[in-house]
Short mmCIF file of C-alpha atoms in Angstrom, two decimals:
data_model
loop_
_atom_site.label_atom_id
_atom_site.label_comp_id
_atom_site.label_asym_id
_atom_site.label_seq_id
_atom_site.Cartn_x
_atom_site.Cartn_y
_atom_site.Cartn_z
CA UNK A 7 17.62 -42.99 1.31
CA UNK A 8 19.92 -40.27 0.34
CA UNK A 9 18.91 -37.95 -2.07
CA UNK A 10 20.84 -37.97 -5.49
CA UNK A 11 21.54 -34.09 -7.49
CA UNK A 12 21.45 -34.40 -11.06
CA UNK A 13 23.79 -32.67 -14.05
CA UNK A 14 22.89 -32.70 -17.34
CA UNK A 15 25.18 -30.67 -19.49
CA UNK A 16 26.86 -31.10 -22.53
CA UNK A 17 29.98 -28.49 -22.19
CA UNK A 18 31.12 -26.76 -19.29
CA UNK A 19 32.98 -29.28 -17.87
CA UNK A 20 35.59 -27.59 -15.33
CA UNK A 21 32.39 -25.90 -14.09
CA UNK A 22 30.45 -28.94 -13.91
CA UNK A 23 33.13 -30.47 -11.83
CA UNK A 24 33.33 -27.85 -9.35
CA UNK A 25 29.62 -27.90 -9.07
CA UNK A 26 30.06 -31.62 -8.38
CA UNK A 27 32.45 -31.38 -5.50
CA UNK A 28 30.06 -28.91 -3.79
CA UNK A 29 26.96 -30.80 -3.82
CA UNK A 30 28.95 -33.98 -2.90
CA UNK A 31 30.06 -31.68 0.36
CA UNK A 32 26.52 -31.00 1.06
CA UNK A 33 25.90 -34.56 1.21
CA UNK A 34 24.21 -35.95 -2.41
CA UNK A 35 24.53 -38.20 -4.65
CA UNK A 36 25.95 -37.17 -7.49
CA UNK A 37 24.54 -38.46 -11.19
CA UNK A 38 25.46 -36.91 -14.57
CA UNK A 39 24.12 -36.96 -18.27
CA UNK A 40 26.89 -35.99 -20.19
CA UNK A 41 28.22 -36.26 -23.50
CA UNK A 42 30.99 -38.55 -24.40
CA UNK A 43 33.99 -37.55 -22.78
CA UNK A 44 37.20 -36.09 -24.07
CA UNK A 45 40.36 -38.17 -22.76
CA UNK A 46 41.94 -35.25 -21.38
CA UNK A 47 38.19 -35.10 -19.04
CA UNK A 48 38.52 -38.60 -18.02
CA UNK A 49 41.98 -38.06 -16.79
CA UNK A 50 41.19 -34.86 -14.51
CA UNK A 51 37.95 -36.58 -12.97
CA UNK A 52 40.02 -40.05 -12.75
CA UNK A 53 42.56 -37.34 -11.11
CA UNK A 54 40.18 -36.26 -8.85
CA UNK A 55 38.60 -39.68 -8.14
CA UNK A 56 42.16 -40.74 -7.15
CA UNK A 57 43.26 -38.12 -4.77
CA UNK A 58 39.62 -38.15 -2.78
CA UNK A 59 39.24 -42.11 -2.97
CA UNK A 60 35.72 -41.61 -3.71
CA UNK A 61 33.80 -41.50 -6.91
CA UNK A 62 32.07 -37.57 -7.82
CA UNK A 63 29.63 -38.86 -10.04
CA UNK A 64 27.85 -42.23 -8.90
CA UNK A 65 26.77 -42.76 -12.15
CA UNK A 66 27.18 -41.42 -15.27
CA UNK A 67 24.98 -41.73 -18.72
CA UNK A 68 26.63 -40.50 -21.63
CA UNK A 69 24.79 -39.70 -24.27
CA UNK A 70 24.72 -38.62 -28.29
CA UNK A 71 21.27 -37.91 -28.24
CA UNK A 72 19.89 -34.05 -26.54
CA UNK A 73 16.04 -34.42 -27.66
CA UNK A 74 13.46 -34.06 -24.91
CA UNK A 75 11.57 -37.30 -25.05
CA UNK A 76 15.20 -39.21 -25.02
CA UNK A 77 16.42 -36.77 -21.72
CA UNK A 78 13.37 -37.26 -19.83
CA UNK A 79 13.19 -41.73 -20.33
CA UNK A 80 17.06 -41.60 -18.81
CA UNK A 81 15.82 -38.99 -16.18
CA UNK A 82 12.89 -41.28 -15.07
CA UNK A 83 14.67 -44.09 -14.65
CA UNK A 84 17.51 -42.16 -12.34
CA UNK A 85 14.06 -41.12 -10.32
CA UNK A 86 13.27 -44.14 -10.36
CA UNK A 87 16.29 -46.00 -8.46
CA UNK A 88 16.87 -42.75 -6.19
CA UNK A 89 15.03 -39.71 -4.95
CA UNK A 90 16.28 -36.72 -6.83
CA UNK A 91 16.76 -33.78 -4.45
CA UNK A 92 17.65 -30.76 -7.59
CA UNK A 93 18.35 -30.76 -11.44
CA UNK A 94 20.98 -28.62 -13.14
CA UNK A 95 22.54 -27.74 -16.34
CA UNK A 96 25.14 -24.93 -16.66
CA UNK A 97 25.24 -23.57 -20.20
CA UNK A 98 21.40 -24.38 -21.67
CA UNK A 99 22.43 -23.92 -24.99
CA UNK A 100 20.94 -24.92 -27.95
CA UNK A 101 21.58 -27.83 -29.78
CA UNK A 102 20.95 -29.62 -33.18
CA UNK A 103 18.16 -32.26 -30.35
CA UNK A 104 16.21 -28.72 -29.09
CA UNK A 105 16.71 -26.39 -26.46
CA UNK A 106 18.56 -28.22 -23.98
CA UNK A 107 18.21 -25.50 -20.82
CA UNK A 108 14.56 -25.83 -21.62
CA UNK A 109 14.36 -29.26 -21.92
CA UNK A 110 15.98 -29.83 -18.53
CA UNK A 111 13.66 -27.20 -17.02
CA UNK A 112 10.60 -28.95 -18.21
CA UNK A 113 11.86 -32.17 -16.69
CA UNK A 114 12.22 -30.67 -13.80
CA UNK A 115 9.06 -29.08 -13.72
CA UNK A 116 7.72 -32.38 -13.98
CA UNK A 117 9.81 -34.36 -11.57
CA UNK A 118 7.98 -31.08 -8.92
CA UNK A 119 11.88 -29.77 -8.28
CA UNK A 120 12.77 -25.93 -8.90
CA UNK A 121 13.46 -25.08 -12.69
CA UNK A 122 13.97 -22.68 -14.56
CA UNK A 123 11.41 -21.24 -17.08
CA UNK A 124 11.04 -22.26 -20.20
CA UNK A 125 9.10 -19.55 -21.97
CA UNK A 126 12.04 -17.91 -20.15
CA UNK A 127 14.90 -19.41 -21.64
CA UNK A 128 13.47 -19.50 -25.29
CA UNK A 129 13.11 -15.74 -24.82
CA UNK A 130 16.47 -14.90 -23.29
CA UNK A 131 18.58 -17.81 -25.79
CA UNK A 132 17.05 -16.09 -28.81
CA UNK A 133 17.75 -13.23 -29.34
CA UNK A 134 14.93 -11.99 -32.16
CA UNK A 135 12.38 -13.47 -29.23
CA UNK A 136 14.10 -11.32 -26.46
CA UNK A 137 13.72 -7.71 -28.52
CA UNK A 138 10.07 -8.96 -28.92
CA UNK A 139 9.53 -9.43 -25.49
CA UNK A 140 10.94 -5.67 -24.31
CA UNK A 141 8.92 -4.51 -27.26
CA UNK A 142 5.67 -6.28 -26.12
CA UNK A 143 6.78 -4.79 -22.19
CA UNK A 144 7.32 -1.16 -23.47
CA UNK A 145 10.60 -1.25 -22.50
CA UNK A 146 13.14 0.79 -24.43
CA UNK A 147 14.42 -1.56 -27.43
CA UNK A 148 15.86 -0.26 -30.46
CA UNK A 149 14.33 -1.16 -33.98
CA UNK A 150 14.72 -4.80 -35.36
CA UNK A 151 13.42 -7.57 -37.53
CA UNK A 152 14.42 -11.39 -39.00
CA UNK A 153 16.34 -11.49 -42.10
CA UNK A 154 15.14 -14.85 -43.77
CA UNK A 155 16.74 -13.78 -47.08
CA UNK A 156 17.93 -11.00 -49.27
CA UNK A 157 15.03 -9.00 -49.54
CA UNK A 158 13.68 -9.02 -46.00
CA UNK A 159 17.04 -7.83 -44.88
CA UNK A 160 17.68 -5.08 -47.03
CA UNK A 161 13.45 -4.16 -46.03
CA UNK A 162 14.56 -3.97 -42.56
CA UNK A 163 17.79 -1.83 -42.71
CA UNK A 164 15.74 0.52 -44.67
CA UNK A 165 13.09 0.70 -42.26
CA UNK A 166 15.28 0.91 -39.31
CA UNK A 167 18.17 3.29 -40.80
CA UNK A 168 21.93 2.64 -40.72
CA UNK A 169 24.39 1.37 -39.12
CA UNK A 170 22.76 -1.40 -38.32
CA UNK A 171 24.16 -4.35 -36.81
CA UNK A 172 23.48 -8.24 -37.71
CA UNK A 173 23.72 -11.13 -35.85
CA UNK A 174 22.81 -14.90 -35.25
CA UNK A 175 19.61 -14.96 -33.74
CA UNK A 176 21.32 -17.81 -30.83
CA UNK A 177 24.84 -16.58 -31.29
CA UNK A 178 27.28 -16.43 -28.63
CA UNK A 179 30.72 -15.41 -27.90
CA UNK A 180 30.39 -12.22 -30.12
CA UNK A 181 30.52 -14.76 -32.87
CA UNK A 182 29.32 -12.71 -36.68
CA UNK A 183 28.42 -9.66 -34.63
CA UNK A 184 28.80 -7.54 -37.99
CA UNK A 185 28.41 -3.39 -38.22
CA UNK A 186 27.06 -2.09 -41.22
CA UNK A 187 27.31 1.08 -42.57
CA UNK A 188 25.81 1.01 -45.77
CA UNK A 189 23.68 -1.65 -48.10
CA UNK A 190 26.87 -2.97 -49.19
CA UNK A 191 28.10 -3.68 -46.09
CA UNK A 192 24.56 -4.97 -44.90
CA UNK A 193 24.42 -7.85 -48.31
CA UNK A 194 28.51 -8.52 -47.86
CA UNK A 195 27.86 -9.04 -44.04
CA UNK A 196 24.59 -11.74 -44.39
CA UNK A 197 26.50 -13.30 -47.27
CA UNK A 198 29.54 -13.76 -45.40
CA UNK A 199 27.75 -15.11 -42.39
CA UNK A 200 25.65 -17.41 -44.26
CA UNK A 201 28.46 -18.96 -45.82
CA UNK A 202 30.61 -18.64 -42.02
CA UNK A 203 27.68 -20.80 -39.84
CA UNK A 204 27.63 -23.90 -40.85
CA UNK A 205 31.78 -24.21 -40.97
CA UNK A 206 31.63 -22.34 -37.24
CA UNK A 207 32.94 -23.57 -34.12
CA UNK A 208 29.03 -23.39 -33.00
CA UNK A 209 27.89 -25.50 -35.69
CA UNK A 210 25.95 -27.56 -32.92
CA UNK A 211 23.82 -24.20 -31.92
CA UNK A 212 23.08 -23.33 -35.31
CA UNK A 213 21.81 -26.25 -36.54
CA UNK A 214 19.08 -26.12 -34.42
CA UNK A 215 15.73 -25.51 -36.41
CA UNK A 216 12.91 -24.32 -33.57
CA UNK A 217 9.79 -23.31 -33.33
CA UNK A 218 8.51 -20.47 -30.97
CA UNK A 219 5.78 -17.75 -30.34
CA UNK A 220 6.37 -13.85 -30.32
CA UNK A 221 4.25 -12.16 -27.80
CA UNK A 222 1.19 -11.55 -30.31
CA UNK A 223 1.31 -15.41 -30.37
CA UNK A 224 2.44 -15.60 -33.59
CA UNK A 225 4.43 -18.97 -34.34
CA UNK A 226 7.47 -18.13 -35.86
CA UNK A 227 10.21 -20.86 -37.58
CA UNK A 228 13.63 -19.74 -36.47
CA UNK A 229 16.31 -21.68 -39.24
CA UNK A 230 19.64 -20.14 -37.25
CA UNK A 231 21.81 -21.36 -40.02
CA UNK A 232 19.77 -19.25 -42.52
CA UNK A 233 18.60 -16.28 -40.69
CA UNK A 234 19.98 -13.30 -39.08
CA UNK A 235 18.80 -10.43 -36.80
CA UNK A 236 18.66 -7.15 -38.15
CA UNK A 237 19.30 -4.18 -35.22
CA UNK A 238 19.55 -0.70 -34.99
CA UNK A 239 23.42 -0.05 -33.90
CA UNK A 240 23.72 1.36 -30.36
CA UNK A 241 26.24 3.64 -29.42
CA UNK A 242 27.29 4.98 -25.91
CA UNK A 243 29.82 3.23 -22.93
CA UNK A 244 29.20 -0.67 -22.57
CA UNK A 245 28.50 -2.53 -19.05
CA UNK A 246 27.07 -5.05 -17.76
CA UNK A 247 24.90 -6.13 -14.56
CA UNK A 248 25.21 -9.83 -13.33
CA UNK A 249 21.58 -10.32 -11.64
CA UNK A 250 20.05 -13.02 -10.06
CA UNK A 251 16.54 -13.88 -10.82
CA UNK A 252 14.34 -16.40 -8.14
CA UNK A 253 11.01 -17.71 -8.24
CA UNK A 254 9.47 -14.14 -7.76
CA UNK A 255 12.09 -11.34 -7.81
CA UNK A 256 14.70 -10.17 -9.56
CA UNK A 257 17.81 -8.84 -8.07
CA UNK A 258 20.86 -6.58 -9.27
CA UNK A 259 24.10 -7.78 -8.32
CA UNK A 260 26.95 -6.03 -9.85
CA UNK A 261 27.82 -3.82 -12.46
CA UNK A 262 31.35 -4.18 -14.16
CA UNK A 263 32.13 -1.19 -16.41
CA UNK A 264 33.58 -2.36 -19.97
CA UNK A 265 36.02 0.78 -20.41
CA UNK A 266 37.86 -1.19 -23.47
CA UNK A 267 35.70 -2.39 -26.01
CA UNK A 268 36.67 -2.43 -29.85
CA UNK A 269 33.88 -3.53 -32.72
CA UNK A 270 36.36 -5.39 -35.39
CA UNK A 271 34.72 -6.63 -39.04
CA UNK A 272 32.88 -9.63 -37.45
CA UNK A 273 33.29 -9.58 -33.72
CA UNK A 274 32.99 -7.75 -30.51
CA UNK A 275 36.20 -7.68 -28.79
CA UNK A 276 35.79 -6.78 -24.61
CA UNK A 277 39.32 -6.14 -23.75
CA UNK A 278 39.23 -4.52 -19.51
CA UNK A 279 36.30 -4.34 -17.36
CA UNK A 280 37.00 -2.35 -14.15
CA UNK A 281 34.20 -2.76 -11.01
CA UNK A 282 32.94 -0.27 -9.55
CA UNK A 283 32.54 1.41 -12.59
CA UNK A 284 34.42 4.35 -12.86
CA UNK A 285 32.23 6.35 -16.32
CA UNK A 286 29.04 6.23 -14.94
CA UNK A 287 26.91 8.88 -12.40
CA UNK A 288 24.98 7.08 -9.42
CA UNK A 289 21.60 8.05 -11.07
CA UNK A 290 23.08 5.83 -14.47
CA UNK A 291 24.06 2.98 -12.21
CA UNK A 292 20.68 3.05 -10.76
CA UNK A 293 18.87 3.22 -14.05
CA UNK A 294 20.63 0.60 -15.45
CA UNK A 295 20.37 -1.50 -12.48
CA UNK A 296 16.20 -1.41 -12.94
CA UNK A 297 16.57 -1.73 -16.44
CA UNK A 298 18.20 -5.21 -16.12
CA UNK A 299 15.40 -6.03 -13.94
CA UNK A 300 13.05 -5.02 -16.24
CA UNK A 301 14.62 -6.76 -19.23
CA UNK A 302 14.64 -9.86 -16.45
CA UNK A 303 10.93 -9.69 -15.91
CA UNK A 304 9.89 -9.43 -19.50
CA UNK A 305 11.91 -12.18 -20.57
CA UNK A 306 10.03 -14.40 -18.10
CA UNK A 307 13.70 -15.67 -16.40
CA UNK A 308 13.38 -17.30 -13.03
CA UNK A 309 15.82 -19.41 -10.52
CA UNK A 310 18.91 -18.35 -12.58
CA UNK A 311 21.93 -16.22 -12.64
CA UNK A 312 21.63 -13.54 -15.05
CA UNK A 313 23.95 -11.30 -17.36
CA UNK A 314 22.60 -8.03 -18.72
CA UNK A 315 24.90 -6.42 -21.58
CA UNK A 316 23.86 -2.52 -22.22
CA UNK A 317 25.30 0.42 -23.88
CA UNK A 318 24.32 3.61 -22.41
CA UNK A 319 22.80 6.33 -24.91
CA UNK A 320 23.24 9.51 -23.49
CA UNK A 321 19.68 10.56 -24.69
CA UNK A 322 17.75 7.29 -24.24
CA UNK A 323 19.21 5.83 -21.02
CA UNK A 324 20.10 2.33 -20.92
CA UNK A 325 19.67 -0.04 -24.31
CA UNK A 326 19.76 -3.63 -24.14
CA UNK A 327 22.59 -5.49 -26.16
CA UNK A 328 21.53 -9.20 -24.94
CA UNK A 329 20.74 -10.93 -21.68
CA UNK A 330 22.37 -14.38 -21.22
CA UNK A 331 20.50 -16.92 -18.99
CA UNK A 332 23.82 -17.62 -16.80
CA UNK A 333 26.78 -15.62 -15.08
CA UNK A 334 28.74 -13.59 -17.21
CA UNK A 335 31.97 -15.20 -18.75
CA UNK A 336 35.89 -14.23 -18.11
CA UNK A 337 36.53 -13.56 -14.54
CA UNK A 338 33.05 -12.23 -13.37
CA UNK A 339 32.75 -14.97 -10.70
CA UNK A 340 35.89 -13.83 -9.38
CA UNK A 341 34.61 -10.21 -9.46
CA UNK A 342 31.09 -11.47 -7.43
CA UNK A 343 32.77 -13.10 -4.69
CA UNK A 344 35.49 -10.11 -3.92
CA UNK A 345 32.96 -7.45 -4.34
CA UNK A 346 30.04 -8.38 -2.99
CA UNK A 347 30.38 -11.78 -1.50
CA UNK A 348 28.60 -13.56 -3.67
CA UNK A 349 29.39 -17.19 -4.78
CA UNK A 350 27.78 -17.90 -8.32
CA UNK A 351 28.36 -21.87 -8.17
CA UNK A 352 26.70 -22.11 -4.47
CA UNK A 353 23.98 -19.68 -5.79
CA UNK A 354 23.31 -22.44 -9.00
CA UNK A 355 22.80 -25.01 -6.58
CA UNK A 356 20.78 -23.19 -4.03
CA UNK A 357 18.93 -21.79 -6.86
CA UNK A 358 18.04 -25.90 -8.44
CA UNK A 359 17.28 -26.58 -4.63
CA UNK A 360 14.80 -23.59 -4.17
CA UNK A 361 17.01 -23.09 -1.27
CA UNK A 362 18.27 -19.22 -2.29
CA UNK A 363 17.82 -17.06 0.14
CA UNK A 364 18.55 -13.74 -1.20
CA UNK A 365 20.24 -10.91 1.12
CA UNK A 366 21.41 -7.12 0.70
CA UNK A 367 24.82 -7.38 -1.52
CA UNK A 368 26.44 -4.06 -0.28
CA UNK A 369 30.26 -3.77 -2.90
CA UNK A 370 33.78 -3.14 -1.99
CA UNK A 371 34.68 0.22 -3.11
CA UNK A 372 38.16 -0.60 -4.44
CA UNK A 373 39.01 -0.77 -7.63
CA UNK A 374 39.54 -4.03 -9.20
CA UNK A 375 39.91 -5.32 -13.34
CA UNK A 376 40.09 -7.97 -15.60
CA UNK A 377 41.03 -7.89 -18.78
CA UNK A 378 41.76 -10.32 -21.74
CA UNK A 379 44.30 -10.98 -24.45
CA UNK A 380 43.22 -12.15 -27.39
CA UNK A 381 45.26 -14.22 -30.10
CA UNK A 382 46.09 -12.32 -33.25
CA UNK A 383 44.16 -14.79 -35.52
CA UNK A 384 43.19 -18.35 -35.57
CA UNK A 385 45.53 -21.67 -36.24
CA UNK A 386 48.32 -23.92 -33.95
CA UNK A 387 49.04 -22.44 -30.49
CA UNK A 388 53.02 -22.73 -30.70
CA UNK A 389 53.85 -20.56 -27.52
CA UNK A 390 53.81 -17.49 -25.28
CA UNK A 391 56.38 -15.01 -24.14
CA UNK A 392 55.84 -13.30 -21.44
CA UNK A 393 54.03 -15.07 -18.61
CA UNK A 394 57.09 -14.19 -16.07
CA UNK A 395 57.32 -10.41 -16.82
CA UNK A 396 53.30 -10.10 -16.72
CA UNK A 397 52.77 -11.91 -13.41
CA UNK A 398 55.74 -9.67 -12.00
CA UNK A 399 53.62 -6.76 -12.38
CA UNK A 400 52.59 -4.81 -9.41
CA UNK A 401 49.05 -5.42 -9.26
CA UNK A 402 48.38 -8.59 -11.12
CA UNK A 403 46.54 -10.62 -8.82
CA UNK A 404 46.37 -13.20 -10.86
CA UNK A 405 46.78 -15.00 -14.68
CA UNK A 406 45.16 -18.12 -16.66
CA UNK A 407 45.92 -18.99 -19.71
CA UNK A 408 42.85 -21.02 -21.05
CA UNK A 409 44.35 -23.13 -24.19
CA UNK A 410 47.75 -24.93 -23.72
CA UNK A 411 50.45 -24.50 -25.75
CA UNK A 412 50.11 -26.95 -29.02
CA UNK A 413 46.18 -26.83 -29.31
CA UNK A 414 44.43 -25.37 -32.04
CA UNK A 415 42.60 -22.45 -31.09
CA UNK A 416 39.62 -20.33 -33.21
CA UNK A 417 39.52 -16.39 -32.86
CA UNK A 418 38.63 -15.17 -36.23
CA UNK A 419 34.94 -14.81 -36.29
CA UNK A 420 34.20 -15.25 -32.29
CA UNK A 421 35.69 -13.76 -28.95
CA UNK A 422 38.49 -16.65 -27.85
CA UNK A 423 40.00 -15.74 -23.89
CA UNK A 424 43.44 -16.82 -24.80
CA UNK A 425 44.99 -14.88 -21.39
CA UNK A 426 42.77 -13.43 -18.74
CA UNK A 427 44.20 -11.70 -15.78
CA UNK A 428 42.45 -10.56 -12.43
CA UNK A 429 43.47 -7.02 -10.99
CA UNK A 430 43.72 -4.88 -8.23
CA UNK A 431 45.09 -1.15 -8.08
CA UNK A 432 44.18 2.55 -6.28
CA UNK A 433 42.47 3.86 -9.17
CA UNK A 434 41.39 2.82 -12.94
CA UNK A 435 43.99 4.66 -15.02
CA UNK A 436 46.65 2.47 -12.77
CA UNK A 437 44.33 -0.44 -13.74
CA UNK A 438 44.76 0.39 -17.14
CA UNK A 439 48.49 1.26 -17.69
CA UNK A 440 48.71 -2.39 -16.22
CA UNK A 441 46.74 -3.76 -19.16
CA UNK A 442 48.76 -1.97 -22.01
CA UNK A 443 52.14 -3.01 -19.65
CA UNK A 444 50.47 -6.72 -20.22
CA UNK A 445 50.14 -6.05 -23.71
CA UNK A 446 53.98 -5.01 -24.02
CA UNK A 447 55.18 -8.04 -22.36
CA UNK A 448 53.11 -10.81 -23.77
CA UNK A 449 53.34 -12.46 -27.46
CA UNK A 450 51.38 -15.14 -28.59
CA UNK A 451 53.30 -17.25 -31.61
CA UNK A 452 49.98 -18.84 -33.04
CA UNK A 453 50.56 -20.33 -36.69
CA UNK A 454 47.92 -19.72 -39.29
CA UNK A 455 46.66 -22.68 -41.06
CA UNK A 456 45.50 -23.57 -44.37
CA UNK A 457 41.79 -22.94 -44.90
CA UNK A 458 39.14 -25.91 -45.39
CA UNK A 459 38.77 -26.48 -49.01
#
């Protein structure tokens, strides 16, 4: 009988789809847990369905529901009409039912198929858990602690000296990444986050009360919606190193050099990353190569794509800003494949397979970008002006915009990709007067709205 692969993800659905179409070519039987489906979805897979004369998915369950117990009784009875040959979810995030990376990786584990690790993924999605875990490695971590409420939060930005930064312990997209200078910034910052969370576009992540120990085995009670992480501010450049982690070793991919990076009052912006990196000495690269690694191994990570965010302090080396249990976002796929080679969707389904066979990834040494353009605040996406002038410019490879004109889009408190463009030139100050010649020739007419009463 042939062997079915199973999805179960609850967002990345243009990924998800891609994923699809390759494990159908490698000759499975597609089924998917999803959640209910936007009609805009149903149209592109009915699309696809139409133009292949074949169904993607065999079957598909959606569901409401992302709790463990309720994930594992659809899972066995999958198993138990077909053999299941791998089991895959994308994203892993949290949600209001649990965990739901771990909870696929247990069932998994289970089922005797590759997975992921849990203790892993609790370590690497939370953030407070992953400084605990360098600190319990002796790898170089700056000073932190959990703000549960007023007092403990002012205690720790005492104790750890300003700036400090503060974020959601599962946060994601640079969402409330605040700076603050001073006390009043610190009890302005957790107030106006508080308040923020539960109105957020990641609502779903926050509102997901769990349970996990530090590495002193200490159960701790992690309330997302109620409790931020309290950091020593890092200064230095900002990269990151895409890595790929198997059953027993941890490997460096890539490392894209973030040369425009601006902190505004509650996000992170990442404006142009440029690979190879162009601020960094070989003996950098290579420490920050083994410090992802490192940071991989104490988190516990295995059979997953990795992305490593540093900032490199000129006296301390290499400081860890977060690892993400997945491939980096904008257009780092695109960068793997050019440079080195490397196809991140094949590698997620080799990886569920425990068919990865890792190789040397030697990279290109031209000089590539990406950057982003962000909209100017939240509300109605009217229009753009621009698109024909920017894609006329020598060296844009190529453009996406990510919403379509009319939609609502968010991009006050979190990073939103409205524009992200994919670059080639002979050197990185080329790369960059394309970026501010992209920033001349595009304008986004976005419409603020009212605010929620």
């Amino acid at each position: 009988m042939k062997k079915a692969f199973l999805f179960i993800e609850n967002q990345a659905f243009n990924t998800l789809l891609e994923l699809a179409v390759r494990t159908k070519e490698r000759g499975y039987t597609n089924l998917l847990i999803f959640r209910k489906m936007q009609p805009h979805e149903k149209e592109k897979l009915n699309e696809y369905e139409r133009r292949h004369q074949h169904p993607l998915f065999e079957q598909i369950c959606e569901v409401e529901c992302w709790d463990f117990n309720s994930l594992r009784d659809l899972v066995e009875d999958m198993a138990g009409k077909q053999p299941l040959a791998g089991i895959l979810t994308i994203s892993g995030l949290f949600t209001p039912d649990g965990l739901l990376g771990a909870s696929v990786a247990q069932i998994a584990s289970e089922k005797g198929l590759p997975s992921q690790s849990v203790d892993g993924l609790y370590r690497s999605n939370n953030k407070y858990l992953t400084r605990d875990a360098l600190r319990h490695a002796g790898l170089q971590t700056v000073d932190f602690g959990l703000a549960t409420e007023e007092t403990s939060l002012i205690e720790h930005a005492r104790r750890i000296g300003y700036p400090v930064i503060l974020k959601p312990v599962n946060g994601c997209a640079s969402q409330l990444v605040i700076k603050c200078e001073n006390e009043q910034d610190l009890l302005q910052g957790y107030r106006t986050a508080l308040k923020k969370l539960p109105q957020s576009i990641y609502r779903n992540l926050y509102s997901c009360t769990h349970q996990f120990t530090d590495k002193k085995g200490n159960l701790i009670t992690f309330d997302p919606l109620r409790t931020m992480l309290v950091e020593k501010y890092i200064d230095g450049p900002e990269a990151s190193i895409e890595i790929v982690a198997t059953e027993s070793e941890v490997i460096p991919l890539l490392v894209h050099d973030k040369v425009l990076v601006s902190e505004g009052d509650r996000v992170v912006y990442e404006h142009l990353l440029v690979v190879p990196p162009v601020r960094f000495t070989p003996e950098e690269l290579e420490n920050m190569k083994q410090y992802a690694i490192e940071v991989a191994k104490a988190t516990g990570i295995k059979n997953s794509l990795c992305h490593v965010e540093i900032r490199y302090d000129k006296q301390s080396g290499p400081q860890l800003l977060e690892i993400n249990p997945r491939v980096g976002g904008m257009l780092v796929t695109k960068s793997l494949e050019t440079m080195i080679g490397f196809h991140a969707l094949d590698a997620m389904v080799d990886l569920a397979l425990g068919s990865f066979q890792p190789r040397p990834y030697p990279c290109a040494s031209d000089q590539y970008g990406m950057f982003t353009l962000y909209p100017p605040h939240a509300g109605y996406f009217e229009r753009v002006e621009g698109l024909d002038k920017l894609n006329r410019i020598p060296g844009i490879l190529s453009s996406t915009l990510l919403f379509p004109e009319g939609t609502h889009i968010h991009g006050d408190d979190e990073e939103v990709f409205l524009l992200m463009c994919w670059v080639k030139a002979e050197t990185y100050e080329e790369i960059q007067d394309i970026y501010e010649q992209a920033k001349r020739e595009v304008r986004f007419h976005v419409k603020k709205e009212a605010p929620a009463l």
